[in-house]
Amino acid sequence: MDAGGTPPGEGEGGGVRTAMAGLTTRGRSFLAAGVAAAVCAYVLGQSDLLRVGLLLGVLPLVCAAVLYRTRYRVAGSRRLSPGRVPAGSEARVHLRVDNVSRLPTGLLMLQDRVPYVLGPRPRFVLDRVEPGGRREVSYRVRSDVRGRYPLGPLQLRLTDPFGLCELTRSFSAHDTLTVIPRVEPLPPVRLSGEAKGYGEGRQRSLALAGDDDVIPRGYRYGDDLRRVHWRSTARYGELMVRREEQPQRARCTVLLDTRVVAYEGAGPDSAFEWAVSGAASVLVHMLERGFSVRLLTGTGDSVPGEGADGFAGASQGTADAAGLMLDFLAVVDQSDDTGLSPAYDALRGGTDGLLVAFFGDLDQEQAAVAARMRQRSGGAVAFVLDSAAWMREPADVAGPLDRSEERLRMLREAGWTAVLVPHGATPEEMWRLADRERTALAATGGEGTR
């Protein structure tokens, strides 16, 4: 953020009015005393009193004029470290003020505007800054609530040595601090639907899309002559065979239920915030494991710029892909939709990858919709958050737990590996629990494994 020149829309007349409006109580008193002394000198015919009146009246005007010119030769900048921070963690904001004029400044008060959720408004008093000098200060901000928060504008208050005038300058530029959901490291378990390519993030499929997708290679002794690609053979003048297999990255879709009716409560410890944090943890984990990851909300929305198969992991762009998804989750909000049909329609294309879903309250109808989603994926894991049980004490949740168990049974019968998330559980604990549930189902020959 740089400062210099006249603020937009402020001409000479506006500058004079601004300078005069900056006179302090002391400055206005000096000016009034000077005018009174000049009037008395004229009435009484005292020339010495006129000199005193002129001195008292001109001094605040001169201070205002000098200060007005000085304020346009000061530059300020702001730097965030880091610009993206998890909820509950601190970021440091560095402020720098440069005096680019040939005159020293007076006492400066530096003030930055920050949202209330980030903490109190920081204020700093800077001593006289020499010509060409600089001053650097910093402060910390912290938020337990994810989101994007504007910082600025930076305000600088200048005063003259006599305290007769104060002028405040607001710089124009802003910065944005992005508070992303908490991301917890997850253990590398082998969940249902990950068998294909989990270790290396790869699986193989037939290349039957047509000649444009064929990658021919030279004929080798023992190759089946039925694989000869005659068009390439004619082009290169030697026998060429088509490669029938090509690598394909394993895929994972993370579904976040964003229905406002599915969650009760608000704040950092609410069920919805746990679901957002859990989805973020799974996204980052699967990207690191080499999966192509897709994020989907209950409204059927996905991350802008996401491809048909999502963002690819285990590549140079993994960090950028994770950043885009976390930025999306930083501002995701609950929707007014009452059903999961938009998400079901978005999954209609079908995928042989893993589907990881974070559901809120499910009535019988929505549980049936969620159960049908399993038919469109190679494997499915559901984390169900019953917000009614989430907000009550363990001794008071017998009724909600009975209802939740019924919903879990419907999901498991459809092939889901479904677990109920209790209050206070961590994403890592639930990830391990889902793996144990899958192992138990596999041992008993359940429908939830493949």
Short mmCIF file of C-alpha atoms in Angstrom, two decimals:
data_model
loop_
_atom_site.label_atom_id
_atom_site.label_comp_id
_atom_site.label_asym_id
_atom_site.label_seq_id
_atom_site.Cartn_x
_atom_site.Cartn_y
_atom_site.Cartn_z
CA MET A 1 0.00 0.00 0.00
CA ASP A 2 1.65 3.24 -1.11
CA ALA A 3 0.69 6.80 -0.37
CA GLY A 4 1.62 9.93 -2.22
CA GLY A 5 0.03 12.88 -3.95
CA THR A 6 -3.36 14.40 -3.30
CA PRO A 7 -6.21 12.06 -2.35
CA PRO A 8 -8.76 11.49 -5.11
CA GLY A 9 -11.35 14.23 -5.36
CA GLU A 10 -9.45 16.69 -3.16
CA GLY A 11 -8.33 19.94 -4.85
CA GLU A 12 -6.61 23.00 -3.46
CA GLY A 13 -9.78 24.41 -1.91
CA GLY A 14 -10.56 21.09 -0.32
CA GLY A 15 -6.97 20.87 0.93
CA VAL A 16 -7.23 24.26 2.67
CA ARG A 17 -10.49 23.27 4.32
CA THR A 18 -8.92 19.99 5.43
CA ALA A 19 -5.93 21.78 6.94
CA MET A 20 -8.12 24.27 8.80
CA ALA A 21 -10.37 21.49 10.07
CA GLY A 22 -7.28 19.83 11.55
CA LEU A 23 -6.64 22.65 14.03
CA THR A 24 -6.64 21.39 17.60
CA THR A 25 -8.26 23.16 20.52
CA ARG A 26 -4.93 24.82 21.22
CA GLY A 27 -4.60 25.92 17.63
CA ARG A 28 -8.11 27.36 17.52
CA SER A 29 -7.43 29.16 20.80
CA PHE A 30 -4.25 30.69 19.37
CA LEU A 31 -6.14 31.80 16.27
CA ALA A 32 -9.00 33.30 18.28
CA ALA A 33 -6.56 35.08 20.60
CA GLY A 34 -4.71 36.50 17.61
CA VAL A 35 -7.89 37.83 16.03
CA ALA A 36 -9.00 39.33 19.36
CA ALA A 37 -5.60 40.97 19.88
CA ALA A 38 -5.64 42.42 16.35
CA VAL A 39 -9.14 43.88 16.90
CA CYS A 40 -8.11 45.39 20.25
CA ALA A 41 -4.94 46.83 18.71
CA TYR A 42 -7.00 48.50 15.99
CA VAL A 43 -9.50 49.92 18.50
CA LEU A 44 -6.88 51.04 20.99
CA GLY A 45 -4.28 52.08 18.44
CA GLN A 46 -1.58 49.85 19.98
CA SER A 47 0.87 48.67 17.32
CA ASP A 48 2.74 46.37 19.74
CA LEU A 49 -0.48 44.54 20.52
CA LEU A 50 -1.06 44.16 16.78
CA ARG A 51 2.31 42.38 16.43
CA VAL A 52 1.35 39.98 19.19
CA GLY A 53 -2.02 39.36 17.55
CA LEU A 54 -0.42 38.65 14.20
CA LEU A 55 2.03 36.21 15.81
CA LEU A 56 -0.75 34.35 17.61
CA GLY A 57 -2.97 34.23 14.52
CA VAL A 58 -0.36 33.35 11.93
CA LEU A 59 1.41 30.61 13.94
CA PRO A 60 -1.41 28.00 13.75
CA LEU A 61 -1.98 28.82 10.07
CA VAL A 62 1.70 28.29 9.30
CA CYS A 63 1.71 25.03 11.26
CA ALA A 64 -1.38 23.84 9.38
CA ALA A 65 0.16 24.77 6.02
CA VAL A 66 3.47 23.04 6.77
CA LEU A 67 1.72 19.98 8.15
CA TYR A 68 -0.60 19.87 5.15
CA ARG A 69 2.38 19.74 2.79
CA THR A 70 4.24 17.22 4.92
CA ARG A 71 1.39 14.69 5.06
CA TYR A 72 1.57 14.05 1.31
CA ARG A 73 5.20 12.98 1.49
CA VAL A 74 4.65 9.98 3.73
CA ALA A 75 4.28 6.44 2.36
CA GLY A 76 2.93 3.42 4.18
CA SER A 77 2.86 -0.32 3.49
CA ARG A 78 1.38 -3.43 5.05
CA ARG A 79 2.57 -7.03 4.87
CA LEU A 80 0.77 -10.13 6.17
CA SER A 81 2.70 -13.11 7.47
CA PRO A 82 1.09 -15.41 6.46
CA GLY A 83 -1.81 -14.27 4.30
CA ARG A 84 -3.66 -17.57 4.84
CA VAL A 85 -3.91 -18.90 8.39
CA PRO A 86 -5.93 -21.74 9.99
CA ALA A 87 -8.71 -20.84 12.41
CA GLY A 88 -7.39 -20.40 15.93
CA SER A 89 -3.87 -19.51 14.76
CA GLU A 90 -2.20 -16.13 14.75
CA ALA A 91 -0.98 -14.03 11.86
CA ARG A 92 1.34 -11.05 12.14
CA VAL A 93 0.73 -7.79 10.32
CA HIS A 94 3.80 -5.66 9.61
CA LEU A 95 3.35 -1.93 9.05
CA ARG A 96 5.99 0.34 7.58
CA VAL A 97 6.01 4.13 7.30
CA ASP A 98 8.53 5.94 5.07
CA ASN A 99 9.21 9.66 5.17
CA VAL A 100 9.97 10.47 1.52
CA SER A 101 10.16 14.25 2.01
CA ARG A 102 13.11 16.49 2.82
CA LEU A 103 11.53 17.62 6.06
CA PRO A 104 11.28 15.66 9.30
CA THR A 105 7.84 14.73 10.54
CA GLY A 106 6.40 15.51 13.92
CA LEU A 107 4.85 13.01 16.27
CA LEU A 108 2.87 10.37 14.33
CA MET A 109 0.06 8.13 15.46
CA LEU A 110 -0.45 5.07 13.29
CA GLN A 111 -3.78 3.23 13.32
CA ASP A 112 -4.98 0.27 11.29
CA ARG A 113 -8.60 -0.77 10.81
CA VAL A 114 -9.33 -4.42 11.53
CA PRO A 115 -12.65 -6.27 11.96
CA TYR A 116 -13.79 -6.72 15.53
CA VAL A 117 -13.46 -10.51 15.29
CA LEU A 118 -9.69 -10.17 14.77
CA GLY A 119 -9.13 -8.18 17.94
CA PRO A 120 -8.86 -4.55 19.08
CA ARG A 121 -7.85 -1.81 16.69
CA PRO A 122 -4.05 -1.42 16.86
CA ARG A 123 -2.57 2.03 17.52
CA PHE A 124 1.09 3.06 17.56
CA VAL A 125 2.83 6.31 18.43
CA LEU A 126 5.91 7.01 16.31
CA ASP A 127 8.61 9.48 17.19
CA ARG A 128 9.92 12.10 14.81
CA VAL A 129 10.88 10.48 11.50
CA GLU A 130 13.94 11.98 9.88
CA PRO A 131 14.02 12.78 6.13
CA GLY A 132 14.30 9.52 4.20
CA GLY A 133 13.77 7.54 7.40
CA ARG A 134 11.38 4.74 8.13
CA ARG A 135 9.61 3.18 11.06
CA GLU A 136 8.35 -0.41 11.28
CA VAL A 137 5.84 -1.81 13.75
CA SER A 138 3.79 -5.01 13.86
CA TYR A 139 0.77 -6.50 15.59
CA ARG A 140 -0.93 -9.88 15.78
CA VAL A 141 -4.42 -10.89 14.73
CA ARG A 142 -6.28 -14.08 15.53
CA SER A 143 -9.70 -15.48 14.68
CA ASP A 144 -11.45 -18.65 15.76
CA VAL A 145 -13.97 -18.14 12.96
CA ARG A 146 -13.01 -18.90 9.37
CA GLY A 147 -13.63 -16.31 6.66
CA ARG A 148 -12.02 -13.51 4.69
CA TYR A 149 -11.35 -10.35 6.66
CA PRO A 150 -10.35 -6.98 5.17
CA LEU A 151 -7.49 -5.08 6.79
CA GLY A 152 -7.26 -1.33 6.34
CA PRO A 153 -7.24 1.35 5.39
CA LEU A 154 -4.16 2.40 7.31
CA GLN A 155 -4.60 5.77 9.00
CA LEU A 156 -1.80 8.16 9.90
CA ARG A 157 -2.27 11.14 12.23
CA LEU A 158 0.33 13.93 11.96
CA THR A 159 0.90 16.68 14.53
CA ASP A 160 3.13 19.75 14.54
CA PRO A 161 5.73 20.35 17.31
CA PHE A 162 3.47 22.90 19.04
CA GLY A 163 0.38 20.69 19.01
CA LEU A 164 -1.64 23.30 17.11
CA CYS A 165 -2.79 21.05 14.24
CA GLU A 166 -3.55 17.38 13.69
CA LEU A 167 -4.25 15.85 10.28
CA THR A 168 -5.39 12.29 9.58
CA ARG A 169 -4.54 10.56 6.33
CA SER A 170 -6.25 7.34 5.25
CA PHE A 171 -4.36 5.31 2.69
CA SER A 172 -6.46 3.74 -0.04
CA ALA A 173 -5.23 0.15 -0.31
CA HIS A 174 -6.61 -2.81 1.63
CA ASP A 175 -5.38 -6.33 2.29
CA THR A 176 -7.33 -9.49 3.01
CA LEU A 177 -6.58 -12.09 5.65
CA THR A 178 -8.01 -15.51 4.82
CA VAL A 179 -8.81 -17.70 7.82
CA ILE A 180 -9.16 -21.27 6.56
CA PRO A 181 -10.67 -24.25 8.43
CA ARG A 182 -8.46 -26.26 10.74
CA VAL A 183 -6.72 -29.10 8.94
CA GLU A 184 -5.68 -32.15 10.93
CA PRO A 185 -3.26 -34.76 9.57
CA LEU A 186 -4.98 -38.08 8.89
CA PRO A 187 -3.39 -41.53 9.04
CA PRO A 188 -2.90 -43.40 5.73
CA VAL A 189 -5.60 -46.05 6.23
CA ARG A 190 -7.03 -48.09 3.37
CA LEU A 191 -10.73 -47.27 3.20
CA SER A 192 -13.38 -48.91 1.04
CA GLY A 193 -13.07 -47.91 -2.59
CA GLU A 194 -9.39 -46.98 -2.31
CA ALA A 195 -8.01 -50.33 -3.30
CA LYS A 196 -7.47 -49.26 -6.87
CA GLY A 197 -4.36 -47.19 -6.94
CA TYR A 198 -4.34 -46.08 -3.30
CA GLY A 199 -0.66 -46.61 -2.75
CA GLU A 200 0.61 -44.81 -5.82
CA GLY A 201 -2.51 -42.85 -6.69
CA ARG A 202 -2.74 -44.67 -10.02
CA GLN A 203 -4.97 -47.23 -11.73
CA ARG A 204 -5.09 -48.47 -15.28
CA SER A 205 -7.93 -48.46 -17.80
CA LEU A 206 -8.40 -49.44 -21.43
CA ALA A 207 -7.64 -46.79 -24.04
CA LEU A 208 -10.71 -47.27 -26.22
CA ALA A 209 -11.61 -43.65 -26.85
CA GLY A 210 -10.48 -43.65 -30.47
CA ASP A 211 -7.47 -42.95 -32.65
CA ASP A 212 -6.94 -39.47 -31.22
CA ASP A 213 -6.26 -40.96 -27.78
CA VAL A 214 -3.96 -43.74 -28.99
CA ILE A 215 -0.26 -43.49 -28.06
CA PRO A 216 1.47 -45.96 -30.42
CA ARG A 217 4.87 -47.54 -29.87
CA GLY A 218 7.18 -49.65 -31.96
CA TYR A 219 6.40 -53.32 -32.54
CA ARG A 220 8.18 -55.72 -30.21
CA TYR A 221 8.65 -59.44 -30.66
CA GLY A 222 5.66 -61.25 -29.18
CA ASP A 223 3.17 -58.38 -29.60
CA ASP A 224 -0.28 -59.40 -30.76
CA LEU A 225 -0.68 -58.48 -34.43
CA ARG A 226 -4.26 -57.47 -33.71
CA ARG A 227 -2.84 -54.47 -31.84
CA VAL A 228 -1.07 -53.10 -34.91
CA HIS A 229 -2.06 -49.49 -35.53
CA TRP A 230 -2.04 -49.27 -39.34
CA ARG A 231 -2.37 -45.50 -39.58
CA SER A 232 0.77 -44.97 -37.49
CA THR A 233 2.52 -47.81 -39.33
CA ALA A 234 1.90 -46.02 -42.64
CA ARG A 235 3.09 -42.73 -41.18
CA TYR A 236 6.35 -43.99 -39.65
CA GLY A 237 7.17 -46.73 -42.17
CA GLU A 238 7.47 -49.46 -39.53
CA LEU A 239 5.11 -51.61 -37.54
CA MET A 240 3.49 -49.65 -34.69
CA VAL A 241 1.16 -51.11 -32.05
CA ARG A 242 -1.35 -49.31 -29.88
CA ARG A 243 -0.91 -49.18 -26.16
CA GLU A 244 -4.10 -50.58 -24.70
CA GLU A 245 -3.53 -49.32 -21.20
CA GLN A 246 -2.85 -45.85 -19.92
CA PRO A 247 -2.41 -44.52 -16.40
CA GLN A 248 -5.39 -42.92 -14.76
CA ARG A 249 -5.33 -41.18 -11.41
CA ALA A 250 -7.52 -42.55 -8.62
CA ARG A 251 -10.33 -40.18 -7.75
CA CYS A 252 -12.02 -39.01 -4.59
CA THR A 253 -15.09 -36.81 -4.13
CA VAL A 254 -15.65 -35.02 -0.82
CA LEU A 255 -19.28 -34.04 -0.21
CA LEU A 256 -20.10 -31.41 2.41
CA ASP A 257 -23.73 -31.17 3.53
CA THR A 258 -24.43 -27.42 3.76
CA ARG A 259 -28.19 -27.47 4.49
CA VAL A 260 -29.04 -25.01 7.24
CA VAL A 261 -31.77 -27.36 8.50
CA ALA A 262 -29.19 -30.10 9.01
CA TYR A 263 -27.27 -28.32 11.78
CA GLU A 264 -28.08 -26.63 15.05
CA GLY A 265 -25.93 -24.10 16.82
CA ALA A 266 -23.20 -21.80 15.57
CA GLY A 267 -19.67 -20.81 16.40
CA PRO A 268 -16.27 -22.52 16.24
CA ASP A 269 -17.47 -25.58 18.20
CA SER A 270 -20.66 -26.18 16.22
CA ALA A 271 -21.38 -29.33 14.25
CA PHE A 272 -21.21 -27.51 10.92
CA GLU A 273 -17.75 -26.12 11.65
CA TRP A 274 -16.60 -29.63 12.56
CA ALA A 275 -17.91 -30.89 9.22
CA VAL A 276 -16.07 -28.12 7.35
CA SER A 277 -12.84 -28.88 9.20
CA GLY A 278 -13.25 -32.59 8.55
CA ALA A 279 -13.83 -32.01 4.83
CA ALA A 280 -10.72 -29.81 4.68
CA SER A 281 -8.64 -32.48 6.41
CA VAL A 282 -9.80 -35.18 3.99
CA LEU A 283 -9.18 -32.96 0.94
CA VAL A 284 -5.60 -32.22 1.92
CA HIS A 285 -4.94 -35.83 2.92
CA MET A 286 -6.21 -37.29 -0.37
CA LEU A 287 -4.30 -34.74 -2.44
CA GLU A 288 -1.12 -35.70 -0.62
CA ARG A 289 -1.87 -39.36 -1.35
CA GLY A 290 -1.97 -38.64 -5.09
CA PHE A 291 -5.73 -38.69 -5.68
CA SER A 292 -7.61 -36.40 -8.02
CA VAL A 293 -9.88 -34.69 -5.52
CA ARG A 294 -13.23 -33.01 -6.11
CA LEU A 295 -15.10 -30.92 -3.55
CA LEU A 296 -18.89 -30.78 -3.72
CA THR A 297 -21.37 -28.97 -1.47
CA GLY A 298 -24.96 -29.91 -0.68
CA THR A 299 -26.12 -27.38 -3.29
CA GLY A 300 -24.15 -29.15 -6.02
CA ASP A 301 -21.53 -26.37 -6.21
CA SER A 302 -17.85 -27.11 -6.67
CA VAL A 303 -14.64 -25.10 -6.44
CA PRO A 304 -14.25 -22.56 -9.29
CA GLY A 305 -11.57 -23.74 -11.72
CA GLU A 306 -12.01 -27.37 -10.76
CA GLY A 307 -11.76 -29.84 -13.63
CA ALA A 308 -14.17 -32.66 -14.40
CA ASP A 309 -12.11 -35.03 -12.25
CA GLY A 310 -11.20 -32.43 -9.65
CA PHE A 311 -7.72 -31.24 -8.74
CA ALA A 312 -4.81 -33.60 -9.26
CA GLY A 313 -2.63 -34.48 -6.31
CA ALA A 314 1.02 -35.59 -6.01
CA SER A 315 2.15 -32.92 -8.47
CA GLN A 316 3.73 -29.49 -8.46
CA GLY A 317 0.29 -27.90 -8.28
CA THR A 318 -0.84 -29.85 -5.20
CA ALA A 319 -0.22 -26.93 -2.85
CA ASP A 320 -2.08 -24.55 -5.17
CA ALA A 321 -5.01 -26.97 -5.49
CA ALA A 322 -5.18 -27.37 -1.73
CA GLY A 323 -5.05 -23.59 -1.34
CA LEU A 324 -7.96 -23.08 -3.74
CA MET A 325 -10.09 -25.66 -1.95
CA LEU A 326 -9.29 -24.28 1.49
CA ASP A 327 -10.05 -20.75 0.31
CA PHE A 328 -13.41 -22.03 -0.92
CA LEU A 329 -14.10 -23.68 2.42
CA ALA A 330 -13.05 -20.52 4.26
CA VAL A 331 -16.19 -18.75 3.01
CA VAL A 332 -18.60 -21.64 2.45
CA ASP A 333 -21.87 -21.00 4.24
CA GLN A 334 -25.01 -22.92 5.00
CA SER A 335 -27.68 -22.91 2.30
CA ASP A 336 -31.46 -22.68 2.43
CA ASP A 337 -31.89 -25.96 0.54
CA THR A 338 -33.82 -28.57 2.47
CA GLY A 339 -32.74 -31.59 0.43
CA LEU A 340 -29.66 -33.32 -0.97
CA SER A 341 -31.07 -33.70 -4.48
CA PRO A 342 -28.73 -31.06 -6.03
CA ALA A 343 -25.71 -32.97 -4.75
CA TYR A 344 -27.19 -36.26 -5.97
CA ASP A 345 -27.69 -34.76 -9.44
CA ALA A 346 -24.10 -33.46 -9.46
CA LEU A 347 -22.89 -37.01 -8.79
CA ARG A 348 -24.95 -38.44 -11.63
CA GLY A 349 -21.97 -38.62 -13.94
CA GLY A 350 -20.74 -41.50 -11.86
CA THR A 351 -17.23 -42.21 -10.61
CA ASP A 352 -15.33 -45.34 -9.67
CA GLY A 353 -13.44 -43.45 -6.99
CA LEU A 354 -14.03 -42.90 -3.30
CA LEU A 355 -16.90 -40.78 -2.00
CA VAL A 356 -16.41 -39.20 1.46
CA ALA A 357 -19.47 -37.37 2.78
CA PHE A 358 -20.09 -35.22 5.84
CA PHE A 359 -23.80 -35.20 6.62
CA GLY A 360 -25.79 -33.26 9.19
CA ASP A 361 -29.22 -34.31 10.39
CA LEU A 362 -30.84 -36.79 8.00
CA ASP A 363 -34.55 -37.48 8.02
CA GLN A 364 -35.81 -40.65 6.37
CA GLU A 365 -36.25 -39.01 2.95
CA GLN A 366 -32.78 -37.45 2.86
CA ALA A 367 -31.22 -40.63 4.22
CA ALA A 368 -32.74 -42.46 1.24
CA VAL A 369 -31.26 -39.86 -1.16
CA ALA A 370 -27.87 -40.23 0.49
CA ALA A 371 -28.12 -44.02 0.24
CA ARG A 372 -28.65 -43.80 -3.53
CA MET A 373 -25.44 -41.78 -3.89
CA ARG A 374 -23.51 -44.93 -3.02
CA GLN A 375 -24.57 -46.50 -6.33
CA ARG A 376 -22.59 -43.87 -8.21
CA SER A 377 -19.23 -44.44 -6.52
CA GLY A 378 -16.71 -47.20 -6.08
CA GLY A 379 -16.69 -46.83 -2.31
CA ALA A 380 -18.39 -44.50 0.14
CA VAL A 381 -17.65 -43.28 3.66
CA ALA A 382 -20.18 -41.18 5.59
CA PHE A 383 -19.59 -39.12 8.73
CA VAL A 384 -22.98 -38.28 10.22
CA LEU A 385 -23.33 -35.41 12.71
CA ASP A 386 -26.62 -35.45 14.58
CA SER A 387 -26.61 -31.85 15.82
CA ALA A 388 -29.34 -32.54 18.39
CA ALA A 389 -27.15 -35.15 20.03
CA TRP A 390 -24.11 -32.93 19.44
CA MET A 391 -25.54 -30.15 21.64
CA ARG A 392 -26.85 -32.31 24.49
CA GLU A 393 -25.19 -34.10 27.35
CA PRO A 394 -24.53 -37.84 26.84
CA ALA A 395 -27.23 -38.76 29.38
CA ASP A 396 -29.88 -36.90 27.39
CA VAL A 397 -29.29 -38.31 23.92
CA ALA A 398 -31.04 -41.67 24.02
CA GLY A 399 -33.78 -40.54 21.67
CA PRO A 400 -31.51 -38.80 19.12
CA LEU A 401 -29.12 -41.76 19.16
CA ASP A 402 -31.94 -44.19 18.31
CA ARG A 403 -32.88 -42.03 15.33
CA SER A 404 -29.23 -41.72 14.26
CA GLU A 405 -28.70 -45.47 14.42
CA GLU A 406 -31.68 -45.94 12.12
CA ARG A 407 -30.14 -43.53 9.58
CA LEU A 408 -26.77 -45.26 9.85
CA ARG A 409 -28.42 -48.62 9.24
CA MET A 410 -30.03 -47.29 6.03
CA LEU A 411 -26.67 -46.03 4.78
CA ARG A 412 -24.85 -49.24 5.66
CA GLU A 413 -27.44 -51.36 3.91
CA ALA A 414 -26.81 -49.29 0.79
CA GLY A 415 -23.06 -50.00 0.99
CA TRP A 416 -21.79 -46.99 2.94
CA THR A 417 -19.18 -47.20 5.64
CA ALA A 418 -21.10 -44.93 8.02
CA VAL A 419 -20.05 -43.65 11.44
CA LEU A 420 -21.72 -41.29 13.90
CA VAL A 421 -19.57 -38.33 14.98
CA PRO A 422 -19.90 -37.60 18.74
CA HIS A 423 -19.21 -34.21 20.25
CA GLY A 424 -15.54 -33.67 20.98
CA ALA A 425 -14.21 -36.25 18.50
CA THR A 426 -11.34 -35.28 16.21
CA PRO A 427 -11.24 -35.93 12.45
CA GLU A 428 -8.26 -38.24 13.00
CA GLU A 429 -10.21 -40.38 15.48
CA MET A 430 -13.20 -40.63 13.16
CA TRP A 431 -10.96 -41.46 10.19
CA ARG A 432 -9.50 -44.40 12.12
CA LEU A 433 -12.97 -45.43 13.30
CA ALA A 434 -14.19 -45.50 9.70
CA ASP A 435 -11.29 -47.78 8.82
CA ARG A 436 -12.19 -50.13 11.68
CA GLU A 437 -15.83 -50.15 10.58
CA ARG A 438 -14.78 -51.06 7.06
CA THR A 439 -12.52 -53.83 8.34
CA ALA A 440 -15.30 -55.22 10.50
CA LEU A 441 -17.73 -55.20 7.58
CA ALA A 442 -15.17 -56.92 5.37
CA ALA A 443 -14.61 -59.62 7.99
CA THR A 444 -18.35 -60.33 8.20
CA GLY A 445 -18.90 -60.14 4.44
CA GLY A 446 -20.96 -56.93 4.68
CA GLU A 447 -22.14 -54.95 1.71
CA GLY A 448 -20.07 -51.91 2.60
CA THR A 449 -16.82 -53.25 1.11
CA ARG A 450 -15.57 -54.23 -2.25
#
